[in-house]
PDB file of C-alpha atoms in Angstrom:
ATOM      1  CA  MET A   1       0.000   0.000   0.000  1.00 44.00           C
ATOM      2  CA  ALA A   2       1.292   3.465  -0.811  1.00 48.00           C
ATOM      3  CA  LYS A   3       0.049   6.982  -0.275  1.00 48.00           C
ATOM      4  CA  THR A   4       1.385  10.269  -1.522  1.00 49.00           C
ATOM      5  CA  GLY A   5       0.590  13.869  -0.700  1.00 55.00           C
ATOM      6  CA  THR A   6       1.998  17.204   0.354  1.00 60.00           C
ATOM      7  CA  THR A   7       1.120  17.890   3.988  1.00 74.00           C
ATOM      8  CA  THR A   8       2.404  16.779   7.373  1.00 82.00           C
ATOM      9  CA  GLN A   9      -1.084  15.720   8.441  1.00 85.00           C
ATOM     10  CA  GLY A  10      -1.501  13.790   5.214  1.00 86.00           C
ATOM     11  CA  LEU A  11       1.782  11.997   5.864  1.00 90.00           C
ATOM     12  CA  ARG A  12       0.723  11.005   9.365  1.00 91.00           C
ATOM     13  CA  THR A  13      -2.654   9.816   8.077  1.00 89.00           C
ATOM     14  CA  ALA A  14      -0.965   7.686   5.420  1.00 87.00           C
ATOM     15  CA  ILE A  15       1.332   6.140   8.032  1.00 91.00           C
ATOM     16  CA  GLU A  16      -1.614   5.396  10.303  1.00 91.00           C
ATOM     17  CA  ARG A  17      -3.549   3.799   7.448  1.00 87.00           C
ATOM     18  CA  SER A  18      -0.646   1.504   6.705  1.00 85.00           C
ATOM     19  CA  GLY A  19      -1.318  -0.040  10.122  1.00 86.00           C
ATOM     20  CA  TYR A  20       2.342  -0.832  10.650  1.00 87.00           C
ATOM     21  CA  TYR A  21       3.486   0.463  14.058  1.00 91.00           C
ATOM     22  CA  PRO A  22       2.206   3.929  13.112  1.00 93.00           C
ATOM     23  CA  ALA A  23       3.302   5.677  16.310  1.00 94.00           C
ATOM     24  CA  LEU A  24       6.866   4.412  15.922  1.00 95.00           C
ATOM     25  CA  VAL A  25       7.099   5.165  12.204  1.00 95.00           C
ATOM     26  CA  ALA A  26       5.476   8.594  12.446  1.00 95.00           C
ATOM     27  CA  GLU A  27       7.698   9.715  15.314  1.00 95.00           C
ATOM     28  CA  ALA A  28      10.885   8.734  13.475  1.00 96.00           C
ATOM     29  CA  VAL A  29       9.834  10.322  10.190  1.00 96.00           C
ATOM     30  CA  GLU A  30       8.493  13.541  11.697  1.00 94.00           C
ATOM     31  CA  ALA A  31      11.658  13.956  13.769  1.00 95.00           C
ATOM     32  CA  ALA A  32      13.731  13.680  10.583  1.00 96.00           C
ATOM     33  CA  VAL A  33      11.518  16.140   8.679  1.00 95.00           C
ATOM     34  CA  GLY A  34      11.578  18.660  11.514  1.00 92.00           C
ATOM     35  CA  GLY A  35       9.959  21.969  10.658  1.00 90.00           C
ATOM     36  CA  GLU A  36      10.417  21.755   6.900  1.00 93.00           C
ATOM     37  CA  GLN A  37       7.438  21.883   4.582  1.00 92.00           C
ATOM     38  CA  ILE A  38       6.670  18.604   2.833  1.00 93.00           C
ATOM     39  CA  ALA A  39       6.612  18.726  -0.962  1.00 92.00           C
ATOM     40  CA  SER A  40       5.744  15.065  -1.592  1.00 92.00           C
ATOM     41  CA  TYR A  41       5.823  11.689   0.119  1.00 90.00           C
ATOM     42  CA  VAL A  42       5.163   8.000  -0.381  1.00 90.00           C
ATOM     43  CA  VAL A  43       4.360   5.381   2.259  1.00 89.00           C
ATOM     44  CA  HIS A  44       4.844   1.827   1.030  1.00 90.00           C
ATOM     45  CA  GLN A  45       4.331  -1.388   2.973  1.00 87.00           C
ATOM     46  CA  GLU A  46       5.338  -4.835   1.807  1.00 83.00           C
ATOM     47  CA  THR A  47       4.910  -8.260   3.362  1.00 76.00           C
ATOM     48  CA  THR A  48       7.322 -11.106   2.753  1.00 71.00           C
ATOM     49  CA  PHE A  49       7.176 -14.752   3.750  1.00 71.00           C
ATOM     50  CA  ASP A  50      10.327 -16.344   5.162  1.00 68.00           C
ATOM     51  CA  ALA A  51       9.755 -20.074   5.760  1.00 67.00           C
ATOM     52  CA  ASN A  52       7.010 -20.111   8.388  1.00 69.00           C
ATOM     53  CA  GLU A  53       7.476 -16.467   9.335  1.00 70.00           C
ATOM     54  CA  VAL A  54       5.676 -13.406   8.006  1.00 73.00           C
ATOM     55  CA  ARG A  55       7.761 -10.242   7.931  1.00 78.00           C
ATOM     56  CA  ARG A  56       6.547  -6.749   7.244  1.00 84.00           C
ATOM     57  CA  HIS A  57       8.549  -3.775   6.062  1.00 88.00           C
ATOM     58  CA  VAL A  58       7.486  -0.175   5.570  1.00 93.00           C
ATOM     59  CA  THR A  59       9.348   2.429   3.562  1.00 94.00           C
ATOM     60  CA  VAL A  60       8.560   6.130   3.837  1.00 95.00           C
ATOM     61  CA  LEU A  61       9.979   8.580   1.307  1.00 95.00           C
ATOM     62  CA  VAL A  62       9.652  12.306   1.951  1.00 96.00           C
ATOM     63  CA  LEU A  63      10.666  15.238  -0.223  1.00 95.00           C
ATOM     64  CA  THR A  64      11.131  18.717   1.221  1.00 94.00           C
ATOM     65  CA  ALA A  65      12.486  21.851  -0.390  1.00 92.00           C
ATOM     66  CA  HIS A  66      16.070  20.933   0.509  1.00 94.00           C
ATOM     67  CA  ARG A  67      16.187  17.252   1.453  1.00 96.00           C
ATOM     68  CA  PHE A  68      15.173  13.741   0.533  1.00 97.00           C
ATOM     69  CA  ILE A  69      14.362  11.623   3.587  1.00 97.00           C
ATOM     70  CA  VAL A  70      14.035   7.844   3.574  1.00 96.00           C
ATOM     71  CA  SER A  71      12.841   5.739   6.494  1.00 96.00           C
ATOM     72  CA  HIS A  72      12.800   1.955   6.848  1.00 95.00           C
ATOM     73  CA  THR A  73      11.063  -0.018   9.576  1.00 94.00           C
ATOM     74  CA  ASP A  74      11.280  -3.781   9.994  1.00 90.00           C
ATOM     75  CA  GLU A  75       9.815  -6.137  12.537  1.00 85.00           C
ATOM     76  CA  GLN A  76      11.849  -8.994  13.997  1.00 79.00           C
ATOM     77  CA  ASN A  77      10.906 -12.071  15.949  1.00 77.00           C
ATOM     78  CA  ALA A  78      12.405 -12.850  19.328  1.00 78.00           C
ATOM     79  CA  ASP A  79      16.008 -14.011  19.067  1.00 79.00           C
ATOM     80  CA  THR A  80      19.152 -14.311  21.127  1.00 80.00           C
ATOM     81  CA  SER A  81      19.355 -10.528  21.463  1.00 81.00           C
ATOM     82  CA  SER A  82      15.758 -10.040  22.608  1.00 83.00           C
ATOM     83  CA  PRO A  83      13.315 -12.391  24.371  1.00 85.00           C
ATOM     84  CA  THR A  84      10.360 -10.562  22.783  1.00 87.00           C
ATOM     85  CA  PRO A  85       9.529  -9.463  19.202  1.00 83.00           C
ATOM     86  CA  TYR A  86      10.921  -6.057  18.311  1.00 87.00           C
ATOM     87  CA  ALA A  87      11.092  -3.528  15.482  1.00 90.00           C
ATOM     88  CA  THR A  88      13.922  -1.464  14.104  1.00 92.00           C
ATOM     89  CA  THR A  89      13.457   1.855  12.364  1.00 94.00           C
ATOM     90  CA  SER A  90      16.015   4.065  10.662  1.00 95.00           C
ATOM     91  CA  THR A  91      15.945   7.379   8.847  1.00 96.00           C
ATOM     92  CA  GLU A  92      18.431   8.972   6.486  1.00 95.00           C
ATOM     93  CA  SER A  93      18.408  12.592   5.393  1.00 96.00           C
ATOM     94  CA  VAL A  94      20.028  13.421   2.050  1.00 95.00           C
ATOM     95  CA  LYS A  95      20.557  16.904   0.658  1.00 95.00           C
ATOM     96  CA  LEU A  96      19.039  17.228  -2.780  1.00 96.00           C
ATOM     97  CA  ASP A  97      22.326  18.278  -4.345  1.00 94.00           C
ATOM     98  CA  ARG A  98      23.815  14.920  -3.298  1.00 93.00           C
ATOM     99  CA  ILE A  99      21.333  12.885  -5.326  1.00 94.00           C
ATOM    100  CA  SER A 100      23.147  11.670  -8.413  1.00 91.00           C
ATOM    101  CA  SER A 101      20.419   9.674 -10.132  1.00 92.00           C
ATOM    102  CA  VAL A 102      16.682   9.074 -10.146  1.00 94.00           C
ATOM    103  CA  VAL A 103      15.889   6.044 -12.293  1.00 94.00           C
ATOM    104  CA  VAL A 104      12.327   5.045 -13.136  1.00 96.00           C
ATOM    105  CA  SER A 105      11.900   1.660 -14.822  1.00 96.00           C
ATOM    106  CA  ARG A 106       8.484   0.908 -16.290  1.00 96.00           C
ATOM    107  CA  VAL A 107       7.085  -2.457 -17.357  1.00 96.00           C
ATOM    108  CA  VAL A 108       4.318  -2.052 -19.936  1.00 95.00           C
ATOM    109  CA  ALA A 109       2.072  -4.808 -21.274  1.00 92.00           C
ATOM    110  CA  ASN A 110       1.324  -5.018 -25.012  1.00 93.00           C
ATOM    111  CA  PRO A 111       3.700  -2.208 -26.016  1.00 93.00           C
ATOM    112  CA  GLU A 112       2.567  -2.369 -29.649  1.00 94.00           C
ATOM    113  CA  SER A 113      -0.818  -0.970 -28.618  1.00 94.00           C
ATOM    114  CA  TYR A 114       0.414   1.344 -25.862  1.00 93.00           C
ATOM    115  CA  THR A 115      -1.574   4.545 -25.373  1.00 93.00           C
ATOM    116  CA  PRO A 116       0.151   7.553 -23.770  1.00 92.00           C
ATOM    117  CA  GLY A 117      -1.039   7.978 -20.203  1.00 90.00           C
ATOM    118  CA  THR A 118      -1.653   4.270 -19.585  1.00 93.00           C
ATOM    119  CA  LEU A 119      -0.212   3.158 -16.262  1.00 94.00           C
ATOM    120  CA  PRO A 120       2.631   0.651 -16.363  1.00 96.00           C
ATOM    121  CA  ARG A 121       1.907  -2.683 -14.747  1.00 95.00           C
ATOM    122  CA  GLU A 122       5.102  -2.353 -12.710  1.00 96.00           C
ATOM    123  CA  VAL A 123       7.412   0.489 -11.664  1.00 96.00           C
ATOM    124  CA  VAL A 124      10.844   0.333 -10.046  1.00 96.00           C
ATOM    125  CA  LEU A 125      12.141   3.584  -8.571  1.00 96.00           C
ATOM    126  CA  THR A 126      15.902   3.585  -7.959  1.00 94.00           C
ATOM    127  CA  ILE A 127      17.551   6.542  -6.247  1.00 94.00           C
ATOM    128  CA  GLY A 128      21.290   6.986  -5.843  1.00 92.00           C
ATOM    129  CA  TRP A 129      23.226   9.456  -3.732  1.00 92.00           C
ATOM    130  CA  GLY A 130      26.617   7.766  -3.427  1.00 79.00           C
ATOM    131  CA  ALA A 131      26.211   5.817  -0.209  1.00 53.00           C
ATOM    132  CA  VAL A 132      25.893   2.423  -1.934  1.00 47.00           C
ATOM    133  CA  SER A 133      27.200   1.407  -5.365  1.00 47.00           C
ATOM    134  CA  ARG A 134      26.784  -1.817  -7.319  1.00 47.00           C
ATOM    135  CA  ILE A 135      29.644  -3.043  -9.491  1.00 49.00           C
ATOM    136  CA  ASP A 136      28.891  -5.342 -12.429  1.00 46.00           C
ATOM    137  CA  LEU A 137      31.957  -7.089 -13.888  1.00 49.00           C
ATOM    138  CA  GLU A 138      32.430  -9.311 -16.921  1.00 59.00           C
ATOM    139  CA  PRO A 139      35.472 -10.619 -18.811  1.00 66.00           C
ATOM    140  CA  ALA A 140      36.837  -8.064 -21.263  1.00 64.00           C
ATOM    141  CA  ALA A 141      37.350  -9.001 -24.905  1.00 70.00           C
ATOM    142  CA  CYS A 142      38.917  -7.515 -28.008  1.00 71.00           C
ATOM    143  CA  GLY A 143      37.639  -7.380 -31.564  1.00 68.00           C
ATOM    144  CA  ASP A 144      39.535 -10.481 -32.673  1.00 71.00           C
ATOM    145  CA  PRO A 145      37.253 -13.542 -32.408  1.00 72.00           C
ATOM    146  CA  ASN A 146      40.321 -15.850 -32.408  1.00 76.00           C
ATOM    147  CA  CYS A 147      42.166 -14.006 -29.656  1.00 76.00           C
ATOM    148  CA  GLU A 148      42.741 -16.092 -26.536  1.00 71.00           C
ATOM    149  CA  ALA A 149      44.623 -13.489 -24.514  1.00 72.00           C
ATOM    150  CA  ASP A 150      43.468 -12.471 -21.077  1.00 71.00           C
ATOM    151  CA  HIS A 151      42.111  -8.934 -21.328  1.00 61.00           C
ATOM    152  CA  GLY A 152      41.091  -8.686 -17.686  1.00 63.00           C
ATOM    153  CA  TYR A 153      37.656  -7.480 -16.735  1.00 57.00           C
ATOM    154  CA  THR A 154      35.374  -4.639 -17.649  1.00 60.00           C
ATOM    155  CA  GLY A 155      32.363  -3.380 -15.785  1.00 51.00           C
ATOM    156  CA  SER A 156      30.243  -0.523 -14.619  1.00 44.00           C
ATOM    157  CA  THR A 157      29.378   1.095 -11.328  1.00 48.00           C
ATOM    158  CA  THR A 158      25.760   1.977 -10.629  1.00 47.00           C
ATOM    159  CA  ALA A 159      24.402   4.010  -7.748  1.00 47.00           C
ATOM    160  CA  ASP A 160      21.895   1.817  -5.954  1.00 52.00           C
ATOM    161  CA  ASP A 161      21.110   3.314  -2.562  1.00 82.00           C
ATOM    162  CA  LEU A 162      17.354   2.735  -2.713  1.00 92.00           C
ATOM    163  CA  SER A 163      15.161   0.585  -4.923  1.00 92.00           C
ATOM    164  CA  LEU A 164      11.384   0.602  -4.507  1.00 94.00           C
ATOM    165  CA  ARG A 165       9.311  -1.802  -6.609  1.00 93.00           C
ATOM    166  CA  VAL A 166       5.528  -1.506  -6.942  1.00 91.00           C
ATOM    167  CA  SER A 167       3.138  -3.331  -9.231  1.00 92.00           C
ATOM    168  CA  GLU A 168      -0.449  -2.879 -10.281  1.00 92.00           C
ATOM    169  CA  ALA A 169      -1.279  -6.492  -9.447  1.00 91.00           C
ATOM    170  CA  GLY A 170       0.369  -6.534  -6.031  1.00 86.00           C
ATOM    171  CA  ASP A 171      -0.098  -2.957  -4.825  1.00 84.00           C
ATOM    172  CA  GLY A 172      -2.908  -1.532  -6.938  1.00 86.00           C
ATOM    173  CA  PRO A 173      -3.000   1.157  -9.637  1.00 89.00           C
ATOM    174  CA  ASP A 174      -3.035   4.002  -7.100  1.00 85.00           C
ATOM    175  CA  THR A 175       0.317   2.861  -5.736  1.00 81.00           C
ATOM    176  CA  VAL A 176       1.847   2.826  -9.207  1.00 89.00           C
ATOM    177  CA  ARG A 177       0.441   6.271  -9.964  1.00 90.00           C
ATOM    178  CA  GLN A 178       1.647   7.690  -6.645  1.00 86.00           C
ATOM    179  CA  THR A 179       5.143   6.307  -7.068  1.00 91.00           C
ATOM    180  CA  LEU A 180       5.401   7.903 -10.511  1.00 94.00           C
ATOM    181  CA  ALA A 181       4.197  11.228  -9.082  1.00 92.00           C
ATOM    182  CA  PHE A 182       6.824  11.139  -6.331  1.00 94.00           C
ATOM    183  CA  ALA A 183       9.550  10.216  -8.814  1.00 96.00           C
ATOM    184  CA  GLN A 184       8.603  13.167 -11.015  1.00 95.00           C
ATOM    185  CA  ALA A 185       8.600  15.550  -8.050  1.00 95.00           C
ATOM    186  CA  LEU A 186      12.014  14.307  -6.930  1.00 96.00           C
ATOM    187  CA  SER A 187      13.464  14.530 -10.433  1.00 95.00           C
ATOM    188  CA  GLU A 188      12.211  18.095 -10.834  1.00 95.00           C
ATOM    189  CA  ALA A 189      13.575  19.063  -7.415  1.00 95.00           C
ATOM    190  CA  THR A 190      17.040  17.671  -8.123  1.00 93.00           C
ATOM    191  CA  ALA A 191      17.090  19.334 -11.544  1.00 91.00           C
ATOM    192  CA  ALA A 192      16.217  22.687  -9.988  1.00 87.00           C
ATOM    193  CA  THR A 193      18.912  22.222  -7.340  1.00 79.00           C
ATOM    194  CA  GLY A 194      21.576  21.508  -9.948  1.00 67.00           C
ATOM    195  CA  ALA A 195      20.602  24.356 -12.270  1.00 59.00           C
ATOM    196  CA  PRO A 196      23.120  27.214 -12.469  1.00 58.00           C
ATOM    197  CA  ALA A 197      22.074  30.450 -10.877  1.00 52.00           C
ATOM    198  CA  ALA A 198      20.735  33.073 -13.251  1.00 52.00           C
ATOM    199  CA  ALA A 199      23.241  35.745 -14.149  1.00 53.00           C
ATOM    200  CA  PRO A 200      22.393  39.153 -12.697  1.00 53.00           C
ATOM    201  CA  ALA A 201      20.985  41.666 -15.140  1.00 54.00           C
ATOM    202  CA  PRO A 202      23.577  44.169 -16.320  1.00 57.00           C
ATOM    203  CA  SER A 203      23.249  47.522 -14.681  1.00 52.00           C
ATOM    204  CA  GLY A 204      23.145  50.475 -17.028  1.00 53.00           C
ATOM    205  CA  SER A 205      23.969  54.081 -16.480  1.00 46.00           C
ATOM    206  CA  GLY A 206      20.545  55.133 -17.619  1.00 46.00           C
ATOM    207  CA  ARG A 207      21.995  57.293 -20.388  1.00 45.00           C
TER     208      ARG A 207
END
């Protein structure tokens, strides 16, 4: 489930509707946001099954005028560190000028008959700001098909700090639409942050 909006009260309402430790999640997120005005947000909950255990995870993304805030909350069963079930929540605040990439991957059914404005059946939002990078390596080769020399490896580095996947079948069309709206707002905000300042108008003598 995901919700998006532009007010602090709307954010709290969305967290409460998720039903996932709302007091804990809201306190952590609101403390990270502080007094800044919220430009956009998404609250996304996912449930996974691990053997005989059901685990829930909630991700909250918040955009303000100057920062991108991400919060994760997970629940854990009792273990050697705790005799009772517990939850962990974390928040990270990233200045908008640190965001290096906002990648939106869309999966569209029947592309030959695609109509502009049709929602994708799946969206993956990947945001990078340099904290985590993924390196993909493969053996390097030259243009000679008969060459057997060792050319080492070649690869690429991709920023992969956050990846949020939503689908129409699993999360509903509203979730897909809301994730796209947040991605657009974040992309526009980072573009505005990176834009060069306008040059001052030349001052004339008036003659």
